Short mmCIF file of C-alpha atoms in Angstrom, two decimals:
data_model
loop_
_atom_site.label_atom_id
_atom_site.label_comp_id
_atom_site.label_asym_id
_atom_site.label_seq_id
_atom_site.Cartn_x
_atom_site.Cartn_y
_atom_site.Cartn_z
CA UNK P 17 100.40 113.18 90.89
CA UNK P 18 101.00 113.84 87.22
CA UNK P 19 103.81 115.71 85.58
CA UNK P 20 103.40 119.36 84.65
CA UNK P 21 101.91 119.86 81.21
CA UNK P 22 104.24 122.33 79.52
CA UNK P 23 101.64 123.81 77.20
CA UNK P 24 97.86 123.73 77.17
CA UNK P 25 96.78 120.59 75.31
CA UNK P 26 94.34 122.37 73.03
CA UNK P 27 95.11 125.07 70.53
CA UNK P 28 91.88 126.79 71.55
CA UNK P 29 91.52 130.22 73.04
CA UNK P 30 88.68 131.50 75.24
CA UNK P 31 85.72 132.27 73.00
CA UNK P 32 86.44 129.39 70.60
CA UNK P 33 83.70 126.78 70.14
CA UNK P 34 83.80 122.99 69.74
CA UNK P 35 80.70 120.77 69.39
CA UNK P 36 78.49 123.58 70.69
CA UNK P 37 80.68 124.22 73.75
CA UNK P 38 82.35 127.62 74.11
CA UNK P 39 85.70 127.71 75.92
CA UNK P 40 85.15 130.28 78.67
CA UNK P 41 88.54 130.16 80.41
CA UNK P 42 91.84 128.29 80.81
CA UNK P 43 93.36 128.04 84.30
CA UNK P 44 96.83 126.99 85.44
CA UNK P 45 96.33 124.27 88.09
CA UNK P 46 99.60 124.05 90.00
CA UNK P 47 98.23 121.50 92.50
CA UNK P 48 97.24 119.19 89.63
CA UNK P 49 100.33 119.89 87.52
CA UNK P 50 98.21 120.86 84.55
CA UNK P 51 95.52 123.11 83.16
CA UNK P 52 91.78 123.50 83.64
CA UNK P 53 89.44 124.22 80.74
CA UNK P 54 85.98 125.64 81.51
CA UNK P 55 83.39 125.16 78.76
CA UNK P 56 79.73 126.19 78.58
CA UNK P 57 77.30 124.75 76.02
CA UNK P 58 75.96 127.52 73.84
CA UNK P 59 72.34 126.27 73.79
CA UNK P 60 71.77 124.31 77.01
CA UNK P 61 74.15 126.18 79.31
CA UNK P 62 75.69 122.88 80.49
CA UNK P 63 79.07 123.50 82.14
CA UNK P 64 82.12 121.25 81.71
CA UNK P 65 85.43 121.59 83.54
CA UNK P 66 88.24 119.51 82.06
CA UNK P 67 91.49 118.99 84.00
CA UNK P 68 94.36 118.19 81.64
CA UNK P 69 97.67 116.79 82.85
CA UNK P 70 99.90 113.82 82.15
CA UNK P 71 98.48 111.67 84.96
CA UNK P 72 97.39 108.36 83.37
CA UNK P 73 94.35 108.08 85.67
CA UNK P 74 91.14 109.76 84.55
CA UNK P 75 87.78 110.35 86.21
CA UNK P 76 84.58 112.21 85.53
CA UNK P 77 81.48 113.24 87.37
CA UNK P 78 78.07 114.72 86.67
CA UNK P 79 76.42 117.26 88.92
CA UNK P 80 72.81 118.25 88.43
CA UNK P 81 71.33 121.28 90.11
CA UNK P 82 68.09 120.15 91.74
CA UNK P 83 66.85 123.02 93.89
CA UNK P 84 64.07 122.01 96.30
CA UNK P 85 60.65 123.62 96.01
CA UNK P 86 60.69 124.47 99.73
CA UNK P 87 62.89 124.05 102.79
CA UNK P 88 61.02 121.27 104.63
CA UNK P 89 63.95 118.83 104.21
CA UNK P 90 62.47 116.37 101.71
CA UNK P 91 65.73 115.93 99.71
CA UNK P 92 67.64 115.18 102.92
CA UNK P 93 65.04 112.62 104.03
CA UNK P 94 65.16 110.93 100.60
CA UNK P 95 68.97 110.86 100.78
CA UNK P 96 68.83 108.98 104.08
CA UNK P 97 66.22 106.56 102.75
CA UNK P 98 68.29 105.79 99.66
CA UNK P 99 71.50 105.31 101.62
CA UNK P 100 69.91 103.14 104.34
CA UNK P 101 70.27 99.93 102.33
CA UNK P 102 67.65 97.33 101.45
CA UNK P 103 67.05 93.58 101.66
CA UNK P 104 68.98 93.11 98.44
CA UNK P 105 71.75 95.58 99.36
CA UNK P 106 72.07 95.44 103.18
CA UNK P 107 74.70 98.16 103.55
CA UNK P 108 73.76 100.71 106.20
CA UNK P 109 76.59 103.14 105.47
CA UNK P 110 77.86 102.74 101.88
CA UNK P 111 80.43 105.52 102.14
CA UNK P 112 82.19 103.96 105.13
CA UNK P 113 82.14 100.58 103.35
CA UNK P 114 84.28 102.11 100.61
CA UNK P 115 87.12 102.95 103.00
#
């Protein structure tokens, strides 16, 4: 794991804005030896959470809220269809293949 960041990396305070994103909060993340910055885009409402520490490895992810129109299970069925593989990609369980 990374080394503790002594000071927050940005000289921003909650309420400050950068590129349309408003800094909502700064959290101390002891488990990650750093800080967490929560931003919300002023117009779109998009949320970004940035973890800052001295670990040289970086990652990112996108999460989209896609609420179903009903509770008949269609998203779950589609998930299983997509993860069942194909002729071109014959992997039945892609998550276990990653281990």
